[in-house]
Short mmCIF file of C-alpha atoms and ligand atoms in Angstrom, two decimals:
data_model
loop_
_atom_site.label_atom_id
_atom_site.label_comp_id
_atom_site.label_asym_id
_atom_site.label_seq_id
_atom_site.Cartn_x
_atom_site.Cartn_y
_atom_site.Cartn_z
CA UNK A 1118 118.67 -77.01 166.73
CA UNK A 1119 118.81 -73.41 165.56
CA UNK A 1120 121.57 -71.63 167.33
CA UNK A 1121 123.43 -68.40 166.98
CA UNK A 1122 125.79 -69.50 164.23
CA UNK A 1123 125.19 -71.55 161.14
CA UNK A 1124 126.54 -75.07 161.09
CA UNK A 1125 128.35 -75.26 157.81
CA UNK A 1126 131.92 -74.48 158.73
CA UNK A 1127 134.42 -77.14 159.70
CA UNK A 1128 135.08 -77.28 163.42
CA UNK A 1129 138.43 -75.72 164.44
CA UNK A 1130 141.62 -77.79 164.53
CA UNK A 1131 141.69 -79.73 167.79
CA UNK A 1132 143.33 -82.72 169.39
CA UNK A 1133 140.51 -84.95 170.56
CA UNK A 1134 141.52 -87.46 173.23
CA UNK A 1135 139.19 -90.43 173.62
CA UNK A 1136 139.71 -91.93 177.09
CA UNK A 1137 138.42 -95.50 177.16
CA UNK A 1138 139.42 -95.95 173.53
CA UNK A 1139 138.78 -99.68 173.50
CA UNK A 1140 135.32 -99.36 175.00
CA UNK A 1141 132.01 -99.83 173.25
CA UNK A 1142 131.08 -96.18 173.06
CA UNK A 1143 134.14 -95.24 171.03
CA UNK A 1144 133.73 -98.13 168.59
CA UNK A 1145 129.97 -98.08 168.23
CA UNK A 1146 129.14 -94.40 168.33
CA UNK A 1147 131.98 -91.91 168.58
CA UNK A 1148 134.13 -93.13 165.69
CA UNK A 1149 131.16 -93.59 163.33
CA UNK A 1150 129.99 -90.09 164.31
CA UNK A 1151 133.45 -88.64 163.59
CA UNK A 1152 133.43 -90.41 160.24
CA UNK A 1153 130.01 -88.92 159.42
CA UNK A 1154 131.20 -85.45 160.39
CA UNK A 1155 134.21 -85.87 158.16
CA UNK A 1156 131.94 -87.08 155.30
CA UNK A 1157 129.91 -83.88 155.73
CA UNK A 1158 133.04 -81.70 155.63
CA UNK A 1159 132.61 -80.57 159.23
CA UNK A 1160 136.04 -81.61 160.53
CA UNK A 1161 139.17 -79.57 159.96
CA UNK A 1162 142.24 -81.32 158.56
CA UNK A 1163 143.92 -80.30 161.80
CA UNK A 1164 141.63 -82.53 163.88
CA UNK A 1165 143.68 -85.29 165.51
CA UNK A 1166 141.95 -88.20 167.21
CA UNK A 1167 143.98 -89.84 169.96
CA UNK A 1168 142.74 -92.99 171.69
CA UNK A 1169 143.86 -93.35 175.32
CA UNK A 1170 143.60 -96.68 177.13
CA UNK A 1171 145.72 -99.18 179.02
CA UNK A 1172 146.10 -101.82 176.25
CA UNK A 1173 149.29 -101.82 174.20
CA UNK A 1174 148.52 -101.24 170.53
CA UNK A 1175 150.20 -99.33 167.73
CA UNK A 1176 148.60 -96.30 166.06
CA UNK A 1177 147.99 -98.27 162.86
CA UNK A 1178 146.49 -101.23 164.69
CA UNK A 1179 144.18 -99.01 166.67
CA UNK A 1180 142.86 -97.38 163.49
CA UNK A 1181 142.56 -100.81 161.82
CA UNK A 1182 140.55 -102.16 164.76
CA UNK A 1183 138.11 -99.28 164.54
CA UNK A 1184 137.78 -99.79 160.80
CA UNK A 1185 137.10 -103.52 161.14
CA UNK A 1186 134.60 -102.99 163.92
CA UNK A 1187 132.58 -100.45 161.91
CA UNK A 1188 132.45 -102.77 158.91
CA UNK A 1189 131.55 -105.74 161.11
CA UNK A 1190 128.77 -103.79 162.77
CA UNK A 1191 127.41 -102.70 159.40
CA UNK A 1192 127.54 -106.32 158.21
CA UNK A 1193 125.47 -107.51 161.14
CA UNK A 1194 122.80 -104.92 160.28
CA UNK A 1195 122.85 -104.94 156.46
CA UNK A 1196 125.00 -107.83 155.18
CA UNK A 1197 124.63 -106.81 151.53
CA UNK A 1198 125.70 -103.17 152.00
CA UNK A 1199 128.44 -103.60 154.61
CA UNK A 1200 131.28 -102.70 152.27
CA UNK A 1201 129.72 -99.35 151.58
CA UNK A 1202 129.65 -98.52 155.29
CA UNK A 1203 132.98 -96.71 154.90
CA UNK A 1204 134.21 -94.92 151.80
CA UNK A 1205 137.83 -96.19 151.55
CA UNK A 1206 139.27 -92.84 150.44
CA UNK A 1207 137.44 -90.95 153.15
CA UNK A 1208 138.41 -93.45 155.81
CA UNK A 1209 142.06 -93.38 154.71
CA UNK A 1210 142.07 -89.60 155.14
CA UNK A 1211 140.57 -89.89 158.60
CA UNK A 1212 142.76 -92.84 159.64
CA UNK A 1213 145.89 -90.74 159.03
CA UNK A 1214 144.74 -88.54 161.86
CA UNK A 1215 144.10 -91.35 164.33
CA UNK A 1216 146.76 -92.26 166.87
CA UNK A 1217 146.96 -93.92 170.25
CA UNK A 1218 148.50 -93.45 173.69
CA UNK A 1219 148.86 -96.52 175.83
CA UNK A 1220 148.68 -95.59 179.49
CA UNK A 1221 146.97 -96.11 182.80
CA UNK A 1222 144.39 -93.41 183.64
CA UNK A 1223 145.94 -93.14 187.11
CA UNK A 1224 149.53 -92.82 185.96
CA UNK A 1225 151.12 -89.35 185.69
CA UNK A 1226 153.15 -90.59 182.71
CA UNK A 1227 149.95 -90.85 180.67
CA UNK A 1228 149.26 -87.15 181.17
CA UNK A 1229 152.80 -86.25 180.29
CA UNK A 1230 152.40 -88.15 177.00
CA UNK A 1231 149.13 -86.30 176.38
CA UNK A 1232 150.87 -82.96 176.93
CA UNK A 1233 153.60 -83.93 174.49
CA UNK A 1234 151.04 -85.00 171.89
CA UNK A 1235 149.30 -81.62 172.10
CA UNK A 1236 152.63 -79.81 171.81
CA UNK A 1237 153.45 -81.79 168.67
CA UNK A 1238 150.27 -80.64 166.92
CA UNK A 1239 149.88 -77.23 165.33
CA UNK A 1240 147.00 -76.33 167.64
CA UNK A 1241 146.78 -75.95 171.40
CA UNK A 1242 143.02 -76.73 171.30
CA UNK A 1243 142.19 -79.99 173.06
CA UNK A 1244 139.05 -81.91 174.01
CA UNK A 1245 139.25 -84.72 176.55
CA UNK A 1246 136.34 -87.11 176.06
CA UNK A 1247 135.86 -89.34 179.12
CA UNK A 1248 134.24 -92.43 177.60
CA UNK A 1249 135.45 -94.42 180.59
CA UNK A 1250 133.81 -96.19 183.44
CA UNK A 1251 132.30 -93.49 185.71
CA UNK A 1252 134.66 -94.37 188.56
CA UNK A 1253 137.44 -92.66 186.57
CA UNK A 1254 135.65 -89.35 185.92
CA UNK A 1255 136.99 -87.53 189.00
CA UNK A 1256 140.41 -89.17 188.86
CA UNK A 1257 141.03 -88.29 185.22
CA UNK A 1258 139.71 -84.73 185.62
CA UNK A 1259 141.93 -84.16 188.66
CA UNK A 1260 145.00 -85.48 186.88
CA UNK A 1261 144.32 -83.41 183.76
CA UNK A 1262 144.10 -80.38 186.05
CA UNK A 1263 147.24 -81.22 188.01
CA UNK A 1264 149.19 -81.72 184.79
CA UNK A 1265 148.20 -78.20 183.68
CA UNK A 1266 146.31 -79.61 180.68
CA UNK A 1267 143.09 -77.72 181.47
CA UNK A 1268 144.81 -74.35 181.37
CA UNK A 1269 143.26 -72.37 178.49
CA UNK A 1270 145.05 -69.69 176.46
CA UNK A 1271 143.38 -66.99 174.37
CA UNK A 1272 144.09 -69.08 171.27
CA UNK A 1273 143.73 -72.55 172.82
CA UNK A 1274 140.62 -74.02 174.42
CA UNK A 1275 140.57 -77.03 176.73
CA UNK A 1276 137.27 -78.91 177.15
CA UNK A 1277 136.18 -82.04 178.96
CA UNK A 1278 133.26 -84.23 177.89
CA UNK A 1279 131.67 -86.36 180.62
CA UNK A 1280 129.43 -89.28 179.75
CA UNK A 1281 126.58 -90.56 181.86
CA UNK A 1282 125.95 -91.78 184.52
CA UNK A 1283 126.80 -88.50 186.20
CA UNK A 1284 126.65 -89.63 189.83
CA UNK A 1285 124.28 -92.20 191.25
CA UNK A 1286 122.21 -89.86 193.43
CA UNK A 1287 122.15 -86.21 194.48
CA UNK A 1288 125.14 -86.28 196.87
CA UNK A 1289 127.42 -88.13 194.41
CA UNK A 1290 126.40 -85.83 191.52
CA UNK A 1291 127.12 -82.78 193.70
CA UNK A 1292 130.49 -84.23 194.69
CA UNK A 1293 131.40 -84.92 191.05
CA UNK A 1294 130.41 -81.39 190.04
CA UNK A 1295 132.48 -79.94 192.89
CA UNK A 1296 135.46 -82.05 191.84
CA UNK A 1297 135.22 -80.97 188.18
CA UNK A 1298 134.73 -77.33 189.10
CA UNK A 1299 137.82 -77.40 191.30
CA UNK A 1300 140.05 -77.95 188.25
CA UNK A 1301 138.12 -76.19 185.44
CA UNK A 1302 135.27 -73.77 184.94
CA UNK A 1303 131.71 -74.51 183.85
CA UNK A 1304 132.38 -73.28 180.31
CA UNK A 1305 134.91 -76.09 179.85
CA UNK A 1306 132.55 -78.89 180.94
CA UNK A 1307 130.35 -80.75 178.44
CA UNK A 1308 128.06 -83.19 180.29
CA UNK A 1309 126.49 -85.45 177.69
CA UNK A 1310 122.96 -86.75 177.54
CA UNK A 1311 122.71 -88.49 174.19
CA UNK A 1312 118.95 -87.83 174.01
CA UNK A 1313 119.83 -84.23 173.23
CA UNK A 1314 121.63 -85.43 170.11
CA UNK A 1315 118.36 -86.79 168.72
CA UNK A 1316 116.78 -84.62 166.04
CA UNK A 1317 113.30 -85.36 167.34
CA UNK A 1318 114.23 -84.17 170.83
CA UNK A 1319 115.74 -80.95 169.52
CA UNK A 1320 112.65 -80.49 167.35
CA UNK A 1321 110.33 -80.34 170.37
CA UNK A 1322 111.64 -76.90 171.24
CA UNK A 1323 111.70 -75.69 167.69
CA UNK A 1324 108.14 -76.86 167.01
CA UNK A 1325 106.81 -75.41 170.24
CA UNK A 1326 108.39 -72.02 169.77
CA UNK A 1327 108.24 -71.54 166.01
CA UNK A 1328 104.54 -72.36 165.57
CA UNK A 1329 102.32 -69.71 167.07
CA UNK A 1330 99.37 -72.04 167.56
CA UNK A 1331 100.95 -74.15 170.28
CA UNK A 1332 101.48 -71.55 172.97
CA UNK A 1333 97.75 -70.79 173.19
CA UNK A 1334 96.87 -74.22 174.55
CA UNK A 1335 100.17 -75.30 176.09
CA UNK A 1336 99.13 -74.97 179.72
CA UNK A 1337 96.94 -76.31 182.50
CA UNK A 1338 93.78 -74.71 181.08
CA UNK A 1339 93.77 -77.11 178.14
CA UNK A 1340 96.15 -79.94 178.94
CA UNK A 1341 94.84 -82.68 181.21
CA UNK A 1342 98.07 -84.60 181.69
CA UNK A 1343 101.29 -85.61 179.92
CA UNK A 1344 102.71 -89.11 179.46
CA UNK A 1345 106.36 -89.71 178.69
CA UNK A 1346 107.34 -93.25 177.74
CA UNK A 1347 110.66 -94.85 176.81
CA UNK A 1348 109.88 -98.49 176.14
CA UNK A 1349 112.63 -100.86 175.05
CA UNK A 1350 112.41 -104.44 173.84
CA UNK A 1351 116.03 -105.24 174.69
CA UNK A 1352 116.95 -106.70 178.07
CA UNK A 1353 120.13 -105.79 179.94
CA UNK A 1354 122.27 -107.60 177.33
CA UNK A 1355 125.93 -107.65 178.39
CA UNK A 1356 125.53 -104.87 180.96
CA UNK A 1357 124.23 -106.94 183.89
CA UNK A 1358 126.97 -105.72 186.19
CA UNK A 1359 126.32 -102.05 185.60
CA UNK A 1360 122.56 -102.36 185.40
CA UNK A 1361 122.09 -104.40 188.55
CA UNK A 1362 123.60 -101.63 190.65
CA UNK A 1363 121.81 -98.92 188.68
CA UNK A 1364 118.23 -99.86 187.79
CA UNK A 1365 115.73 -98.25 185.45
CA UNK A 1366 115.15 -95.12 187.53
CA UNK A 1367 118.79 -94.01 187.69
CA UNK A 1368 119.55 -95.22 184.17
CA UNK A 1369 116.78 -93.32 182.39
CA UNK A 1370 114.79 -90.86 184.49
CA UNK A 1371 116.94 -88.00 185.89
CA UNK A 1372 118.65 -87.77 182.50
CA UNK A 1373 116.78 -88.88 179.37
CA UNK A 1374 113.17 -88.72 180.58
CA UNK A 1375 113.70 -85.40 182.32
CA UNK A 1376 115.24 -84.01 179.12
CA UNK A 1377 111.97 -84.84 177.38
CA UNK A 1378 109.95 -83.41 180.24
CA UNK A 1379 112.01 -80.21 180.22
CA UNK A 1380 111.63 -79.77 176.46
CA UNK A 1381 107.86 -80.11 176.75
CA UNK A 1382 107.37 -78.12 179.92
CA UNK A 1383 109.98 -75.32 179.93
CA UNK A 1384 109.12 -71.67 179.41
CA UNK A 1385 110.27 -70.05 176.14
CA UNK A 1386 113.95 -69.10 176.45
CA UNK A 1387 114.89 -65.52 175.61
CA UNK A 1388 117.19 -66.91 172.88
CA UNK A 1389 118.37 -70.30 171.67
CA UNK A 1390 121.73 -69.81 173.37
CA UNK A 1391 123.21 -72.12 175.97
CA UNK A 1392 122.58 -69.92 179.01
CA UNK A 1393 118.96 -69.12 178.21
CA UNK A 1394 117.94 -72.67 177.24
CA UNK A 1395 119.70 -74.33 180.14
CA UNK A 1396 118.38 -71.72 182.56
CA UNK A 1397 114.78 -72.47 181.58
CA UNK A 1398 115.37 -76.22 181.79
CA UNK A 1399 116.89 -75.88 185.24
CA UNK A 1400 113.85 -73.88 186.37
CA UNK A 1401 111.23 -76.35 185.22
CA UNK A 1402 112.98 -79.45 186.54
CA UNK A 1403 113.64 -77.51 189.74
CA UNK A 1404 109.87 -76.92 190.02
CA UNK A 1405 109.08 -80.66 190.23
CA UNK A 1406 107.40 -81.23 193.57
CA UNK A 1407 109.63 -83.09 196.06
CA UNK A 1408 107.37 -85.89 197.31
CA UNK A 1409 107.47 -87.01 200.95
CA UNK A 1410 108.59 -90.63 201.33
CA UNK A 1411 104.98 -91.77 201.69
CA UNK A 1412 103.91 -89.87 198.57
CA UNK A 1413 106.94 -91.11 196.64
CA UNK A 1414 105.86 -94.70 197.34
CA UNK A 1415 102.28 -93.92 196.41
CA UNK A 1416 103.29 -92.24 193.17
CA UNK A 1417 105.77 -94.79 191.86
CA UNK A 1418 105.78 -98.34 190.58
CA UNK A 1419 108.82 -100.58 190.29
CA UNK A 1420 108.79 -103.60 188.05
CA UNK A 1421 111.18 -106.39 187.15
CA UNK A 1422 110.79 -108.73 184.17
CA UNK A 1423 110.42 -112.45 184.59
CA UNK A 1424 110.87 -115.03 181.83
CA UNK A 1425 108.65 -114.41 178.82
CA UNK A 1426 107.49 -116.14 175.69
CA UNK A 1427 110.05 -117.30 173.13
CA UNK A 1428 112.72 -118.31 175.64
CA UNK A 1429 113.27 -114.79 176.85
CA UNK A 1430 115.07 -115.14 180.19
CA UNK A 1431 113.90 -113.34 183.29
CA UNK A 1432 116.04 -110.49 184.61
CA UNK A 1433 117.41 -112.60 187.47
CA UNK A 1434 118.64 -115.18 184.99
CA UNK A 1435 120.58 -112.62 182.91
CA UNK A 1436 124.40 -112.84 182.99
CA UNK A 1437 126.09 -110.94 185.82
CA UNK A 1438 122.79 -110.25 187.60
CA UNK A 1439 122.25 -111.25 191.25
CA UNK A 1440 119.78 -114.21 191.20
CA UNK A 1441 117.92 -112.53 194.11
CA UNK A 1442 118.18 -109.06 192.62
CA UNK A 1443 115.61 -106.43 193.64
CA UNK A 1444 116.74 -104.00 190.93
CA UNK A 1445 113.92 -102.52 188.89
CA UNK A 1446 113.92 -102.94 185.11
CA UNK A 1447 110.73 -100.89 184.79
CA UNK A 1448 109.60 -97.76 186.54
CA UNK A 1449 106.45 -95.65 186.35
CA UNK A 1450 106.16 -92.35 188.19
CA UNK A 1451 103.74 -89.53 188.66
CA UNK A 1452 105.36 -86.13 189.08
CA UNK A 1453 103.82 -82.70 189.51
CA UNK A 1454 105.38 -79.42 188.37
CA UNK A 1455 104.54 -76.63 190.77
CA UNK A 1456 104.60 -73.57 188.54
CA UNK A 1457 101.90 -71.36 187.02
CA UNK A 1458 101.81 -73.15 183.68
CA UNK A 1459 101.56 -76.68 184.98
CA UNK A 1460 100.07 -76.68 188.45
CA UNK A 1461 97.50 -79.47 188.62
CA UNK A 1462 98.74 -81.30 185.47
CA UNK A 1463 100.27 -84.69 186.28
CA UNK A 1464 103.26 -85.88 184.27
CA UNK A 1465 103.32 -89.68 184.13
CA UNK A 1466 106.68 -91.19 183.22
CA UNK A 1467 107.44 -94.80 182.43
CA UNK A 1468 110.40 -96.67 181.08
CA UNK A 1469 111.37 -100.30 180.98
CA UNK A 1470 113.41 -103.06 179.42
CA UNK A 1471 111.88 -106.04 177.63
CA UNK A 1472 108.57 -104.37 176.93
CA UNK A 1473 106.36 -105.26 173.96
CA UNK A 1474 107.72 -102.65 171.53
CA UNK A 1475 110.46 -100.09 171.17
CA UNK A 1476 108.71 -96.78 171.51
CA UNK A 1477 109.87 -93.48 172.92
CA UNK A 1478 107.03 -90.99 172.86
CA UNK A 1479 105.42 -88.07 174.58
CA UNK A 1480 101.64 -88.13 174.64
CA UNK A 1481 100.02 -84.86 175.59
CA UNK A 1482 96.43 -85.46 176.59
CA UNK A 1483 94.03 -82.55 176.24
CA UNK A 1484 91.02 -81.90 178.42
CA UNK A 1485 87.98 -83.58 177.11
CA UNK A 1486 85.25 -81.66 175.30
CA UNK A 1487 82.01 -81.44 177.31
CA UNK A 1488 79.58 -84.22 176.51
CA UNK A 1489 76.26 -82.37 176.90
CA UNK A 1490 75.67 -81.87 173.15
CA UNK A 1491 75.98 -85.60 172.56
CA UNK A 1492 73.63 -86.68 175.32
CA UNK A 1493 70.76 -87.51 172.95
CA UNK A 1494 72.90 -89.18 170.29
CA UNK A 1495 74.31 -92.68 169.78
CA UNK A 1496 77.72 -91.43 170.91
CA UNK A 1497 78.28 -92.95 174.33
CA UNK A 1498 81.41 -91.09 175.21
CA UNK A 1499 84.06 -88.83 173.73
CA UNK A 1500 87.73 -89.65 173.58
CA UNK A 1501 90.33 -87.12 174.70
CA UNK A 1502 92.62 -85.66 172.02
CA UNK A 1503 96.29 -86.56 172.18
CA UNK A 1504 99.23 -84.82 170.60
CA UNK A 1505 101.87 -87.52 170.24
CA UNK A 1506 105.48 -86.62 169.72
CA UNK A 1507 107.20 -89.76 168.54
CA UNK A 1508 110.89 -89.61 169.41
CA UNK A 1509 111.78 -93.04 167.98
CA UNK A 1510 111.19 -95.11 165.92
CA UNK A 1511 108.79 -93.73 163.21
CA UNK A 1512 109.86 -90.23 164.16
CA UNK A 1513 107.14 -87.62 163.83
CA UNK A 1514 104.13 -85.95 165.42
CA UNK A 1515 100.51 -86.97 165.40
CA UNK A 1516 97.34 -85.32 166.56
CA UNK A 1517 94.41 -87.61 167.41
CA UNK A 1518 91.07 -86.05 166.53
CA UNK A 1519 87.48 -87.24 166.73
CA UNK A 1520 85.63 -87.22 163.40
CA UNK A 1521 82.23 -88.34 162.23
CA UNK A 1522 82.29 -91.49 160.18
CA UNK A 1523 80.42 -90.80 156.89
CA UNK A 1524 76.90 -92.22 156.89
CA UNK A 1525 73.46 -91.54 158.31
CA UNK A 1526 74.30 -92.60 161.88
CA UNK A 1527 76.35 -90.41 164.20
CA UNK A 1528 79.36 -92.61 164.75
CA UNK A 1529 82.58 -91.04 165.95
CA UNK A 1530 86.01 -92.30 165.09
CA UNK A 1531 89.54 -91.42 166.10
CA UNK A 1532 91.59 -90.09 163.16
CA UNK A 1533 95.17 -88.87 162.97
CA UNK A 1534 96.68 -85.68 161.59
CA UNK A 1535 100.32 -86.42 161.22
CA UNK A 1536 103.79 -85.57 160.11
CA UNK A 1537 106.42 -88.29 159.69
CA UNK A 1538 110.02 -87.18 159.30
CA UNK A 1539 110.68 -89.70 156.58
CA UNK A 1540 107.96 -88.14 154.38
CA UNK A 1541 109.59 -84.73 154.42
CA UNK A 1542 113.28 -85.04 155.08
CA UNK A 1543 116.03 -87.17 153.71
CA UNK A 1544 118.25 -87.99 156.61
CA UNK A 1545 121.86 -89.14 156.25
CA UNK A 1546 122.78 -92.10 158.48
CA UNK A 1547 123.73 -90.71 161.88
CA UNK A 1548 124.41 -91.92 165.40
CA UNK A 1549 123.03 -88.90 167.25
CA UNK A 1550 126.54 -88.06 168.47
CA UNK A 1551 127.48 -85.97 165.41
CA UNK A 1552 125.78 -82.79 166.62
CA UNK A 1553 127.08 -83.26 170.14
CA UNK A 1554 130.71 -83.72 169.05
CA UNK A 1555 130.49 -80.86 166.57
CA UNK A 1556 128.96 -78.58 169.19
CA UNK A 1557 131.68 -79.42 171.68
CA UNK A 1558 134.40 -78.72 169.11
CA UNK A 1559 132.77 -75.39 168.24
CA UNK A 1560 132.08 -74.40 171.85
CA UNK A 1561 128.28 -74.54 171.87
CA UNK A 1562 127.02 -75.84 175.22
CA UNK A 1563 123.28 -75.59 174.50
CA UNK A 1564 122.80 -79.33 174.17
CA UNK A 1565 124.91 -80.19 177.22
CA UNK A 1566 123.87 -80.29 180.83
CA UNK A 1567 124.91 -77.53 183.20
CA UNK A 1568 125.74 -78.45 186.80
CA UNK A 1569 122.35 -77.21 188.03
CA UNK A 1570 120.46 -79.18 185.33
CA UNK A 1571 122.07 -82.38 186.55
CA UNK A 1572 121.57 -81.65 190.23
CA UNK A 1573 117.93 -80.63 189.78
CA UNK A 1574 117.30 -83.93 188.00
CA UNK A 1575 118.75 -85.92 190.87
CA UNK A 1576 116.95 -83.74 193.41
CA UNK A 1577 113.62 -84.64 191.79
CA UNK A 1578 114.26 -88.41 191.84
CA UNK A 1579 115.95 -88.51 195.25
CA UNK A 1580 112.61 -88.93 197.14
CA UNK A 1581 111.95 -92.12 195.14
CA UNK A 1582 115.44 -93.45 195.81
CA UNK A 1583 115.06 -92.69 199.54
CA UNK A 1584 111.59 -94.20 199.76
CA UNK A 1585 112.61 -97.39 197.96
CA UNK A 1586 115.73 -97.82 200.06
CA UNK A 1587 113.54 -97.95 203.14
CA UNK A 1588 110.79 -100.15 201.74
CA UNK A 1589 108.25 -100.52 199.00
CA UNK A 1590 107.56 -103.49 196.80
CA UNK A 1591 108.74 -104.59 193.42
CA UNK A 1592 106.15 -105.99 191.00
CA UNK A 1593 106.79 -108.39 188.18
CA UNK A 1594 105.91 -108.47 184.49
CA UNK A 1595 106.69 -111.14 181.96
CA UNK A 1596 109.28 -110.20 179.34
CA UNK A 1597 107.31 -108.86 176.38
CA UNK A 1598 104.61 -107.15 178.48
CA UNK A 1599 104.27 -103.42 179.08
CA UNK A 1600 105.20 -103.40 182.75
CA UNK A 1601 103.32 -104.71 185.78
CA UNK A 1602 99.59 -104.17 186.34
CA UNK A 1603 100.35 -101.70 189.10
CA UNK A 1604 101.59 -99.28 186.39
CA UNK A 1605 98.08 -99.23 184.93
CA UNK A 1606 96.62 -98.76 188.41
CA UNK A 1607 98.81 -95.69 188.95
CA UNK A 1608 96.81 -93.92 186.23
CA UNK A 1609 93.49 -95.71 186.75
CA UNK A 1610 93.44 -94.28 190.28
CA UNK A 1611 93.30 -90.80 188.67
CA UNK A 1612 90.67 -91.92 186.13
CA UNK A 1613 93.26 -92.12 183.33
CA UNK A 1614 94.99 -94.77 181.22
CA UNK A 1615 98.29 -95.09 179.38
CA UNK A 1616 98.11 -94.33 175.68
CA UNK A 1617 98.69 -97.63 173.90
CA UNK A 1618 102.22 -98.22 172.62
CA UNK A 1619 103.46 -98.92 169.14
C1 BG6 B 1324 121.27 -95.39 177.85
C2 BG6 B 1324 120.89 -96.40 178.90
O1 BG6 B 1324 121.67 -94.18 178.44
O2 BG6 B 1324 120.13 -95.15 177.02
C3 BG6 B 1324 120.44 -97.69 178.26
O3 BG6 B 1324 122.02 -96.64 179.74
C4 BG6 B 1324 119.31 -97.43 177.31
O4 BG6 B 1324 120.05 -98.64 179.24
C5 BG6 B 1324 119.68 -96.30 176.34
O5 BG6 B 1324 119.06 -98.62 176.59
C6 BG6 B 1324 118.48 -95.89 175.51
O6 BG6 B 1324 118.91 -95.05 174.48
P1 BG6 B 1324 118.12 -94.99 173.11
O7 BG6 B 1324 118.84 -93.94 172.32
O8 BG6 B 1324 118.19 -96.36 172.50
O9 BG6 B 1324 116.72 -94.61 173.46
#
């Protein structure tokens, strides 16, 4: 995303503490992202990476484990190219800067060791990345504060990165914000939503506000409705425990799907700086209509997958899932944004596990052209135009238009005007975390959630959580299908249909 400064300079020297160093996030995403940043010359030689976790392991063994995991992961994806996943010289340079602190997150001794590690480095700058289970977020933040580690100096910043899930409803998110803000200020807090690390998500804003044509029709005069879909083919994999107490709504909607909604629906910010962008996002998500319980039930669908073709197990048969679970693995919602630009335009959101394809897209459906001119022709009906913003895979943007098929008869056909990223840009392999880590190290909060962004997201989904707690049904879909039939009915009731996936 275009921001105030250019992104070519190495980030300042910093000690980066990775809490939860043996967890998946560090191995799968954070270390590969740090490697990529180092490959691109964006890390200073004074960047020290310190894993923090309770296991006993030496500095060298910790670095070796990370190395082996990255190679192993590359091998499982591209067996023939796995050895090229890491350049040995580059990795050796990075590995020299990796060390480890073995300690319990709740033990004061751990924080003393952290303080000593910072003192031993030539910089007082430190980032504490909480890649831990969410139950430690408050505890670790409080202990960092009590140990004086969040005290900034004019030449030394102290920042804390918090992963999702940030709370499990509005009250818990508010409590977590209050806890964080009691030991540090907002400028030190970097709440991550990894969707904001995706180029295609950042590009929504840039495309909207750098191309003059869009603004003219980007409103309720021309747009009929908007569909936001995040369809996944994977099931809950090894995360049954977490997922069964979370569900699709909490896992995806107040965070990822609302990021997409905000990017599409926000007003132009006065500048691409953190305050302006996050202010506009807070406003638009804050303008989502709070449904009554009855309306929340009417405007939502919950689904859970059952066994599907090809031996795909049903959700209740997945490891660590309650065999009588009523947790939703699919959700479809209708939300309304009560502001001047969007009043009367429904936003339909859906996300689910074990659907037919992996497809994250925004489909903006325009109002249909009037039919009168076609009344005396063979054309029975016109199709609405869609602008489709494809977040992943096949990243790009497509405009569906009606055109006349060549020939004597008047036969209309849907054609596509499109732009695919791969046709224009050569992209280096990336995890999506590179920009986020770099931005945190350089103090740019634009792509991180402010307290009010998070709370507004939870405020907008709270009516659904409340309504479901007190009742409502859960529908089923076979693994490999695009959600239950009731999800189609949600739109059919309004005379609309989901844009087909894939
Ligand atoms: C995570 C959710 O935040 O996002 C997962 O916890 C989900 O359940 C994932 O699979 C989706 O991310 P992506 O980048 O694959 O769309």
